[in-house]
Coordinates of C-alpha atoms and ligand atoms in Angstrom, one line a residue:
M11 CA -46.4 -14.1 9.0
D12 CA -50.2 -13.9 8.9
S13 CA -52.7 -16.5 7.5
Q14 CA -53.0 -14.6 4.2
E15 CA -49.2 -14.7 3.8
R16 CA -49.1 -18.4 4.6
S17 CA -51.8 -19.1 2.0
A18 CA -50.0 -17.1 -0.6
R19 CA -46.8 -19.0 0.0
E20 CA -48.6 -22.4 -0.1
Q21 CA -50.2 -21.5 -3.4
Q22 CA -46.9 -20.3 -4.9
A23 CA -45.2 -23.6 -4.0
G24 CA -48.1 -25.7 -5.1
E25 CA -48.1 -24.1 -8.5
L26 CA -44.5 -25.2 -9.0
I27 CA -44.8 -28.8 -7.9
G28 CA -45.7 -30.2 -11.3
E29 CA -42.8 -28.5 -13.1
F30 CA -40.3 -29.7 -10.5
E31 CA -41.7 -33.2 -10.6
D32 CA -41.2 -33.2 -14.3
A33 CA -37.6 -32.1 -13.7
G34 CA -37.1 -35.3 -11.7
V35 CA -37.0 -33.5 -8.3
V36 CA -37.6 -35.8 -5.4
G37 CA -36.2 -33.9 -2.4
V38 CA -35.8 -30.2 -1.6
A39 CA -32.8 -29.0 0.5
L40 CA -33.8 -26.0 2.7
T41 CA -30.6 -24.2 3.8
Y42 CA -29.5 -21.4 6.0
V43 CA -26.0 -20.3 7.0
D44 CA -25.0 -20.3 10.6
N45 CA -22.9 -17.7 12.4
S46 CA -19.7 -19.8 11.7
G47 CA -20.4 -19.6 8.0
I48 CA -21.5 -23.3 7.7
T49 CA -24.5 -24.0 5.6
R50 CA -27.0 -26.1 7.6
V51 CA -30.0 -28.0 6.1
K52 CA -33.3 -29.7 6.6
T53 CA -34.8 -31.5 3.6
V54 CA -38.4 -32.3 2.6
P55 CA -39.8 -34.5 0.0
L56 CA -41.2 -32.5 -3.0
A57 CA -44.8 -33.1 -2.0
K58 CA -44.2 -31.5 1.4
L59 CA -43.0 -28.2 -0.1
P60 CA -46.3 -26.3 -0.1
A61 CA -46.8 -27.1 3.6
A62 CA -43.2 -26.2 4.3
A63 CA -43.7 -22.9 2.5
A64 CA -46.8 -22.1 4.6
W65 CA -45.9 -23.4 8.0
G66 CA -42.1 -23.8 7.9
V67 CA -40.0 -26.8 8.9
G68 CA -39.0 -27.2 12.5
M69 CA -35.4 -26.6 13.5
S70 CA -33.8 -25.7 16.8
P71 CA -32.5 -22.2 17.4
V72 CA -29.4 -23.9 19.0
F73 CA -27.7 -23.7 15.6
D74 CA -27.1 -20.0 16.2
A75 CA -24.6 -21.2 18.7
F76 CA -22.8 -23.8 16.6
R77 CA -19.0 -23.6 16.4
L78 CA -17.2 -24.9 13.3
D79 CA -16.3 -28.1 15.0
D80 CA -20.1 -28.6 15.9
M81 CA -19.5 -27.9 19.6
I82 CA -22.3 -25.6 21.0
L83 CA -21.7 -22.3 22.8
S84 CA -23.8 -21.8 25.9
G85 CA -24.4 -18.2 25.1
T86 CA -26.4 -15.3 26.6
Y87 CA -28.9 -15.4 23.7
A88 CA -28.2 -18.7 22.0
G89 CA -27.3 -22.3 22.7
S90 CA -30.3 -23.4 24.7
P91 CA -31.7 -26.9 23.7
V92 CA -35.2 -25.5 24.4
G93 CA -37.5 -24.0 21.7
D94 CA -38.1 -24.4 18.1
L95 CA -38.0 -22.2 14.9
R96 CA -39.7 -22.6 11.6
L97 CA -37.7 -22.6 8.4
H98 CA -39.7 -21.0 5.6
P99 CA -38.2 -21.6 2.1
D100 CA -38.2 -18.6 -0.2
I101 CA -40.0 -20.2 -3.1
A102 CA -38.8 -17.4 -5.5
R103 CA -35.3 -18.9 -5.2
L104 CA -36.4 -22.6 -5.7
T105 CA -33.8 -24.1 -8.0
V106 CA -33.2 -27.6 -9.4
L107 CA -29.7 -28.6 -8.3
A108 CA -27.9 -29.5 -11.5
G109 CA -25.0 -31.1 -9.7
Q110 CA -27.2 -33.3 -7.5
P111 CA -29.9 -35.0 -9.7
G112 CA -33.2 -35.4 -7.9
W113 CA -32.6 -32.5 -5.6
A114 CA -33.9 -28.9 -5.6
W115 CA -32.8 -26.2 -3.2
A116 CA -34.3 -23.1 -1.6
P117 CA -32.8 -20.7 1.1
V118 CA -35.0 -20.2 4.2
D119 CA -36.0 -17.4 6.5
R120 CA -36.4 -18.3 10.1
Y121 CA -39.5 -17.4 12.1
D122 CA -40.7 -18.5 15.5
Q123 CA -43.8 -20.6 16.3
E124 CA -45.9 -17.4 16.5
G125 CA -44.9 -16.4 13.0
E126 CA -42.6 -13.6 14.2
A127 CA -39.2 -13.0 12.6
H128 CA -36.4 -14.7 14.6
P129 CA -34.2 -11.9 15.8
Q130 CA -31.1 -13.9 14.9
C131 CA -32.1 -14.7 11.3
S132 CA -29.3 -13.3 9.2
R133 CA -31.3 -13.6 5.9
L134 CA -34.2 -11.5 7.3
L135 CA -31.6 -9.1 8.7
A136 CA -30.0 -8.6 5.3
G137 CA -33.5 -7.9 3.8
R138 CA -34.2 -5.3 6.5
L139 CA -31.0 -3.5 5.6
V140 CA -32.0 -3.5 1.9
D141 CA -35.3 -1.9 3.0
N142 CA -33.3 0.7 5.0
L143 CA -31.3 1.5 1.9
A144 CA -34.6 1.8 -0.1
A145 CA -35.9 4.3 2.5
V146 CA -33.1 6.7 1.5
G147 CA -33.9 6.2 -2.1
L148 CA -31.1 3.8 -3.0
T149 CA -30.6 0.2 -4.1
A150 CA -27.5 -1.9 -4.1
R151 CA -26.3 -4.5 -6.5
M152 CA -23.8 -7.0 -5.1
A153 CA -21.9 -10.1 -6.0
F154 CA -19.6 -12.5 -4.1
E155 CA -16.5 -13.8 -5.9
V156 CA -15.9 -17.5 -5.2
E157 CA -12.4 -18.8 -4.9
W158 CA -11.7 -22.5 -4.1
A159 CA -9.1 -25.2 -4.3
V160 CA -9.6 -28.7 -5.6
S161 CA -7.9 -31.7 -4.0
V162 CA -7.6 -35.2 -5.4
G163 CA -9.6 -37.9 -3.6
D164 CA -11.2 -37.7 -0.1
G165 CA -8.2 -37.5 2.1
D166 CA -7.8 -34.7 4.7
D167 CA -4.4 -33.6 3.3
F168 CA -4.6 -31.2 0.5
V169 CA -3.4 -32.7 -2.8
P170 CA -3.9 -30.2 -5.6
A171 CA -5.9 -31.6 -8.5
C172 CA -4.0 -29.6 -11.1
Q173 CA -0.4 -28.8 -11.6
G174 CA -0.5 -26.1 -14.2
P175 CA 0.8 -22.6 -13.4
A176 CA -1.3 -19.8 -11.9
Y177 CA -3.9 -18.5 -14.4
G178 CA -2.5 -21.2 -16.8
M179 CA -4.4 -22.7 -19.6
I180 CA -2.8 -26.0 -18.5
R181 CA -5.1 -26.1 -15.5
V182 CA -8.2 -25.7 -17.7
S183 CA -6.9 -28.6 -19.9
E184 CA -6.1 -30.8 -16.9
L185 CA -9.6 -30.1 -15.5
S186 CA -11.4 -29.8 -18.8
D187 CA -14.4 -32.1 -18.2
Y188 CA -14.8 -31.0 -14.6
S189 CA -14.8 -27.3 -15.7
V190 CA -17.3 -27.9 -18.4
D191 CA -19.6 -29.9 -16.1
L192 CA -19.4 -27.0 -13.6
L193 CA -20.2 -24.3 -16.2
A194 CA -23.1 -26.4 -17.5
A195 CA -24.5 -27.0 -14.0
L196 CA -24.4 -23.3 -13.1
A197 CA -26.0 -22.4 -16.4
A198 CA -28.7 -24.9 -15.8
E199 CA -29.4 -23.4 -12.4
G200 CA -29.8 -20.0 -14.0
V201 CA -26.7 -18.5 -12.3
R202 CA -25.4 -15.7 -14.4
L203 CA -21.7 -16.2 -14.6
D204 CA -19.2 -13.5 -15.5
Q205 CA -16.0 -15.5 -15.5
F206 CA -14.3 -18.8 -14.6
H207 CA -10.5 -19.0 -14.3
P208 CA -7.6 -20.7 -12.6
E209 CA -6.3 -18.6 -9.7
Y210 CA -2.9 -18.2 -8.2
G211 CA -2.7 -20.8 -5.4
A212 CA -2.1 -24.5 -5.8
G213 CA -5.2 -26.2 -7.3
Q214 CA -7.1 -22.9 -6.9
L215 CA -9.9 -21.8 -9.2
E216 CA -12.3 -18.9 -9.3
I217 CA -15.8 -18.0 -10.5
S218 CA -17.3 -14.5 -10.6
V219 CA -21.0 -14.1 -10.9
A220 CA -23.1 -11.2 -12.1
A221 CA -24.3 -8.6 -9.7
E222 CA -27.8 -8.8 -8.4
S223 CA -29.9 -7.6 -5.4
P224 CA -28.0 -8.1 -2.1
V225 CA -30.1 -10.9 -0.7
D226 CA -30.0 -12.7 -4.0
A227 CA -26.2 -12.3 -4.1
A228 CA -25.9 -14.0 -0.7
D229 CA -28.3 -16.8 -1.9
T230 CA -26.3 -17.2 -5.1
F231 CA -23.1 -17.5 -3.1
V232 CA -24.6 -20.5 -1.2
L233 CA -25.9 -22.1 -4.4
V234 CA -22.6 -21.7 -6.3
R235 CA -20.6 -23.2 -3.5
E236 CA -22.8 -26.2 -3.1
T237 CA -22.9 -26.7 -6.9
I238 CA -19.1 -26.5 -7.0
R239 CA -18.9 -29.1 -4.2
A240 CA -21.4 -31.4 -5.8
V241 CA -19.7 -31.3 -9.3
S242 CA -16.3 -31.8 -7.6
L243 CA -17.4 -34.8 -5.7
R244 CA -18.8 -36.4 -8.9
H245 CA -15.3 -36.0 -10.3
G246 CA -13.6 -37.6 -7.3
L247 CA -12.4 -34.2 -6.1
R248 CA -12.6 -32.6 -2.6
V249 CA -13.1 -28.8 -2.5
S250 CA -11.9 -26.3 0.1
F251 CA -13.2 -22.7 0.4
S252 CA -11.1 -22.2 3.5
P253 CA -9.2 -18.8 3.8
K254 CA -5.9 -20.7 4.0
V255 CA -6.0 -24.2 2.5
L256 CA -2.2 -24.4 3.1
V257 CA -0.3 -22.1 5.4
E258 CA 2.1 -21.1 2.7
G259 CA 1.0 -19.2 -0.4
V260 CA -2.2 -17.3 -1.1
G261 CA -5.6 -18.0 0.3
N262 CA -9.2 -18.1 -0.8
G263 CA -11.0 -14.8 -0.6
A264 CA -14.7 -14.1 -0.9
H265 CA -14.5 -10.6 -2.3
V266 CA -17.8 -8.6 -2.3
H267 CA -18.6 -6.2 -5.1
L268 CA -21.1 -3.5 -4.6
S269 CA -22.6 -0.7 -6.7
L270 CA -25.1 1.8 -5.5
W271 CA -28.1 2.9 -7.6
S272 CA -30.5 5.8 -7.5
D273 CA -33.4 4.9 -9.8
D274 CA -31.6 3.5 -12.9
T275 CA -28.4 5.4 -12.3
N276 CA -25.2 3.8 -10.9
V277 CA -23.9 6.5 -8.6
M278 CA -20.5 4.9 -8.4
T279 CA -19.7 6.8 -11.6
G280 CA -20.5 10.1 -13.3
G281 CA -20.1 12.2 -10.2
D282 CA -17.8 15.1 -9.2
G283 CA -15.7 13.1 -6.8
E284 CA -12.4 11.2 -7.3
F285 CA -12.6 8.8 -10.3
G286 CA -16.2 10.0 -11.0
L287 CA -17.6 8.9 -7.6
S288 CA -20.8 10.8 -6.6
A289 CA -21.0 12.4 -3.2
T290 CA -23.4 9.6 -2.2
A291 CA -20.9 6.9 -3.3
V292 CA -18.1 8.6 -1.4
S293 CA -20.0 8.8 1.9
F294 CA -21.2 5.2 1.6
S295 CA -17.8 3.9 0.7
A296 CA -16.2 5.9 3.6
G297 CA -18.8 4.4 6.0
I298 CA -17.5 1.0 5.0
L299 CA -13.8 1.9 5.1
D300 CA -14.2 3.5 8.6
R301 CA -15.8 0.3 9.9
L302 CA -13.6 -2.4 8.3
P303 CA -12.0 -3.5 11.5
A304 CA -15.4 -4.2 13.0
L305 CA -16.8 -5.7 9.8
L306 CA -14.0 -8.2 9.8
A307 CA -15.7 -9.9 12.8
V308 CA -18.4 -10.7 10.2
G309 CA -16.5 -11.0 6.9
A310 CA -13.3 -12.6 8.2
P311 CA -14.9 -14.4 11.1
S312 CA -12.6 -17.4 11.7
V313 CA -9.3 -17.8 13.3
A314 CA -8.0 -19.1 9.9
S315 CA -9.1 -15.8 8.3
Y316 CA -6.1 -14.1 9.8
L317 CA -3.7 -16.6 8.3
R318 CA -4.9 -15.3 4.9
L319 CA -5.3 -11.6 5.8
I320 CA -1.6 -10.7 5.4
P321 CA 0.1 -8.0 3.3
S322 CA 1.2 -8.6 -0.3
H323 CA -1.2 -11.5 -0.9
W324 CA -3.9 -9.6 -2.7
A325 CA -6.1 -10.1 0.4
G326 CA -6.4 -6.3 1.2
A327 CA -4.8 -6.3 4.7
F328 CA -4.7 -2.4 5.0
A329 CA -7.6 -0.1 5.8
C330 CA -7.4 2.1 2.7
W331 CA -8.8 2.4 -0.8
G332 CA -7.5 2.8 -4.3
L333 CA -8.3 2.6 -7.9
E334 CA -7.8 -1.0 -9.1
N335 CA -5.3 -1.5 -6.2
R336 CA -5.4 -5.2 -5.1
E337 CA -3.6 -4.4 -1.9
T338 CA -6.1 -2.0 -0.5
A339 CA -9.0 -3.5 1.4
L340 CA -11.4 -1.4 -0.7
R341 CA -10.6 -1.6 -4.4
F342 CA -12.5 0.8 -6.6
V343 CA -13.2 -0.5 -10.1
T344 CA -14.4 1.9 -12.8
G345 CA -14.5 -0.6 -15.7
P346 CA -13.8 0.5 -19.2
A347 CA -14.7 3.9 -20.6
G348 CA -18.1 3.7 -22.2
N349 CA -19.4 1.0 -19.9
R350 CA -19.0 2.6 -16.5
Q351 CA -22.7 3.0 -15.9
Q352 CA -22.8 -0.8 -15.9
S353 CA -19.5 -1.7 -14.4
A354 CA -18.3 0.9 -11.8
N355 CA -18.3 -0.8 -8.4
L356 CA -16.5 -1.1 -5.1
E357 CA -14.8 -4.4 -4.1
V358 CA -14.3 -5.3 -0.5
K359 CA -11.3 -7.6 -0.6
C360 CA -10.6 -8.5 3.0
F361 CA -13.5 -11.0 3.4
D362 CA -13.4 -14.8 3.0
A363 CA -15.8 -17.7 2.6
T364 CA -15.9 -18.6 6.3
A365 CA -18.3 -15.6 6.5
N366 CA -22.1 -15.9 6.6
P367 CA -22.9 -14.0 3.3
Y368 CA -26.2 -12.6 4.7
L369 CA -24.3 -11.1 7.7
V370 CA -21.8 -9.7 5.2
V371 CA -24.6 -8.1 3.2
A372 CA -26.2 -6.7 6.3
G373 CA -22.9 -5.4 7.8
V374 CA -21.7 -3.7 4.6
L375 CA -25.1 -2.0 4.0
A376 CA -25.3 -0.9 7.7
A377 CA -21.8 0.5 7.5
G378 CA -22.5 2.3 4.2
L379 CA -25.7 3.7 5.5
A380 CA -23.9 5.0 8.6
G381 CA -21.4 6.7 6.3
L382 CA -24.2 8.4 4.4
A383 CA -25.8 9.6 7.6
E384 CA -22.5 11.1 8.7
N385 CA -21.7 12.6 5.3
A386 CA -18.4 10.7 5.7
A387 CA -15.4 11.6 3.5
L388 CA -12.8 9.3 1.9
P389 CA -9.1 9.9 2.5
A390 CA -6.8 10.1 -0.5
P391 CA -6.7 6.9 -2.6
V392 CA -3.6 4.8 -2.3
E393 CA -1.6 4.1 -5.5
S394 CA 0.9 1.4 -4.4
D395 CA 1.2 -1.6 -2.1
P396 CA 1.0 -0.1 1.4
A397 CA 3.4 -2.8 2.5
S398 CA 6.0 -1.3 0.3
M399 CA 5.8 2.0 2.1
S400 CA 7.7 2.7 5.3
A401 CA 5.7 2.7 8.6
T402 CA 6.2 6.4 8.8
A403 CA 4.9 7.0 5.3
R404 CA 1.9 4.8 6.0
A405 CA 1.2 6.7 9.2
A406 CA 1.5 10.1 7.4
A407 CA -0.9 8.8 4.8
G408 CA -3.3 7.6 7.5
I409 CA -3.1 4.0 6.4
A410 CA -3.6 1.5 9.3
A411 CA -3.2 -2.2 9.1
L412 CA -6.4 -4.1 9.5
P413 CA -6.8 -6.4 12.6
S414 CA -4.3 -9.2 12.5
S415 CA -6.3 -11.4 14.8
L416 CA -10.0 -12.4 15.3
E417 CA -9.8 -11.0 18.9
E418 CA -8.9 -7.5 17.6
A419 CA -11.8 -7.7 15.1
V420 CA -14.3 -8.8 17.7
T421 CA -13.3 -6.0 20.0
A422 CA -13.8 -3.5 17.2
F423 CA -17.2 -5.1 16.4
E424 CA -18.3 -4.8 20.0
K425 CA -17.6 -1.0 20.0
E426 CA -19.1 -0.3 16.6
R427 CA -22.5 1.3 17.2
A428 CA -23.8 1.2 13.6
L429 CA -23.3 -2.6 13.5
Q430 CA -24.5 -3.3 17.0
N431 CA -27.7 -1.3 16.4
A432 CA -28.4 -2.9 13.0
F433 CA -27.8 -6.5 14.2
G434 CA -29.6 -6.1 17.5
V435 CA -28.4 -7.1 20.9
E436 CA -29.2 -10.9 20.5
L437 CA -27.4 -11.5 17.3
A438 CA -24.5 -9.1 18.0
T439 CA -23.9 -10.7 21.3
T440 CA -24.1 -14.2 19.9
I441 CA -21.6 -13.3 17.2
A442 CA -19.0 -11.9 19.6
E443 CA -19.4 -14.8 22.1
L444 CA -19.2 -17.4 19.4
R445 CA -16.0 -15.9 17.9
R446 CA -14.4 -16.0 21.4
Y447 CA -15.5 -19.6 21.7
E448 CA -13.8 -20.4 18.4
M449 CA -10.7 -18.6 19.7
E450 CA -10.7 -21.0 22.7
L451 CA -10.8 -24.0 20.3
F452 CA -7.7 -22.8 18.5
A453 CA -5.8 -21.5 21.6
G454 CA -2.2 -22.6 21.3
A455 CA -2.7 -24.2 17.9
S456 CA 0.0 -23.8 15.3
P457 CA -0.9 -22.2 11.9
E458 CA -0.8 -25.7 10.3
E459 CA -3.3 -27.1 12.9
I460 CA -5.6 -24.1 12.3
A461 CA -5.5 -24.6 8.6
A462 CA -6.0 -28.4 8.9
L463 CA -9.0 -28.0 11.2
T464 CA -10.7 -25.4 9.1
R465 CA -9.8 -26.8 5.6
W466 CA -13.0 -28.8 4.9
K467 CA -15.6 -27.2 7.0
H468 CA -17.2 -24.6 4.7
Ligands
LIG515 N1 -6.8 -15.1 -3.5 C1 -6.7 -13.7 -3.1 C2 -7.4 -13.5 -1.7 O1 -7.0 -14.2 -0.8 C3 -7.4 -12.8 -4.1 C4 -6.8 -12.9 -5.5 C5 -7.6 -11.9 -6.4 O2 -7.4 -10.7 -6.3 O3 -8.5 -12.3 -7.1 O4 -8.3 -12.8 -1.6
MG516 MG1 -9.3 -14.0 -7.3

C-alpha cells in the first residue's frame, strides 16, 4: 500500500461521506472473519472513514488465533499479544445497514504497519486466487446459500419460532412481518436475492443470493448473515447459523455455487463432456472433488460440522458428484434448457456457516486450479443416494465417505500440497493448529454439548 494508493482510498471514502450522512449513518462497522468463522469488528464514526480507508484501523493479529469460545491459541505463527495490523475497509463495498439504522458496514483487508499484506489475511488470499484464475484466462462467479434457524426470545435453548411444516406456507404466514422486513432490508442493501423459503428443519429458513465475483460472494455472505441477525433481533428472535442447531434432524449448510467463465461464456455448459461440461469445467470440478477431504478443514471447520455431515441429510457426506443429486458432495446443476448459459453451475454441498467464506473461496479456487493444471478427470456421476448402495457397490464405484471428524479433515488438509502452497505456511499452520485446539475444547463432549456450545457463535 503506497502513498498514492492511500490517497486514492481516502478520496474515494471522502466523496461518499455526504451521501452516507444523508442516509443517517453515524457509525461504520469494519468486519473481517476469523479462522473459526466468527465475524470480528472494529467500528469508526462516519467522519473517520476517509482516514480509516487510507491508514487503516489498528487491530491485533492475535485474532488469527481465536477459538470459538474466545480462548486464544498460542500458535507457531499466531496468538502473540505483540504487534498490530491495520484494517483497511473496502470502500467499494460500503453499505448502509438496513437492519441497523445509523450503521453502515464495509469488509476489510488486513495489512501490517509497513503497508504490506498480512500473510494470514483471508480476504486478500481470496483475491489472489481470483488473480491466479484470471492468469489462466478464467473468471468464477460464486454464491453462498444461507440456511438458518429462528428461535423465540433470547434463551440459550432453541425454541423454533414457527411451527409450520417443512417448506410450508404456514411458516411464511407465521413469520410474515419478519420475512417482509428481511426481504426489504436486503433489497435496500442492494443484495440481489434469488429466493427465500422455509427449509426442512425446525424453525429453519433459507435465502439464496445471485452469483457474483468470488470475493463479493464472500462479502455478501457476511452482510446477509448480519442483516438476518439484526432483523431477527428486532423481532425478538434469536438466530442460529450453526451446522447442527439440534442434534436430531437436519442441519444448516452453507452450500457454495460456482460457475466458470471464459470471456462471456459459461464453460459449465455447451461442452463435449457429461451433461455439457467443457473439458475445463471437468478438470476444475475434478480438482475440487479430489481435494474435498482437505477442503473440509476449511469449509466444515468446526467439531459441530461433523454432527451435520452425515448421510441422507442432504449435506453431501460422500466424495462424489452427480446431476442434481442432493446426496453427492458436488451437485451439478444445469438449470432449464434454454437458460443454461446463465444457470449451469457446480454446488459444493458439504460446507457450513462455521467456515470463513474467504477461506472457502480461496480453497475451492486453489483446488480447481490444481485440477486444471493436472488435467484431472471426473469419475462417473452418481445417480442415487450413495448411502442406499452396499459398501461393496460404493467401493466398486469409487465412492468414499468424506471425513467423519475434524481430525480426519485436518490431517488431509496438512497433506494437501495445492492448499498448503496457496494458503502459505503461516496461515495453513494456524488453521491446522487452531482446529486441533478446538478439538481439545470438545474432547469428551456429548453431541448435545457440542451443539449447545456452538449454537449461537456464528
Ligand atoms: N440443510 C441441508 C444441509 O445441511 C441442505 C438442504 C438443501 O439441500 O437445501 O446442507
Ligand atoms: Mg437448503
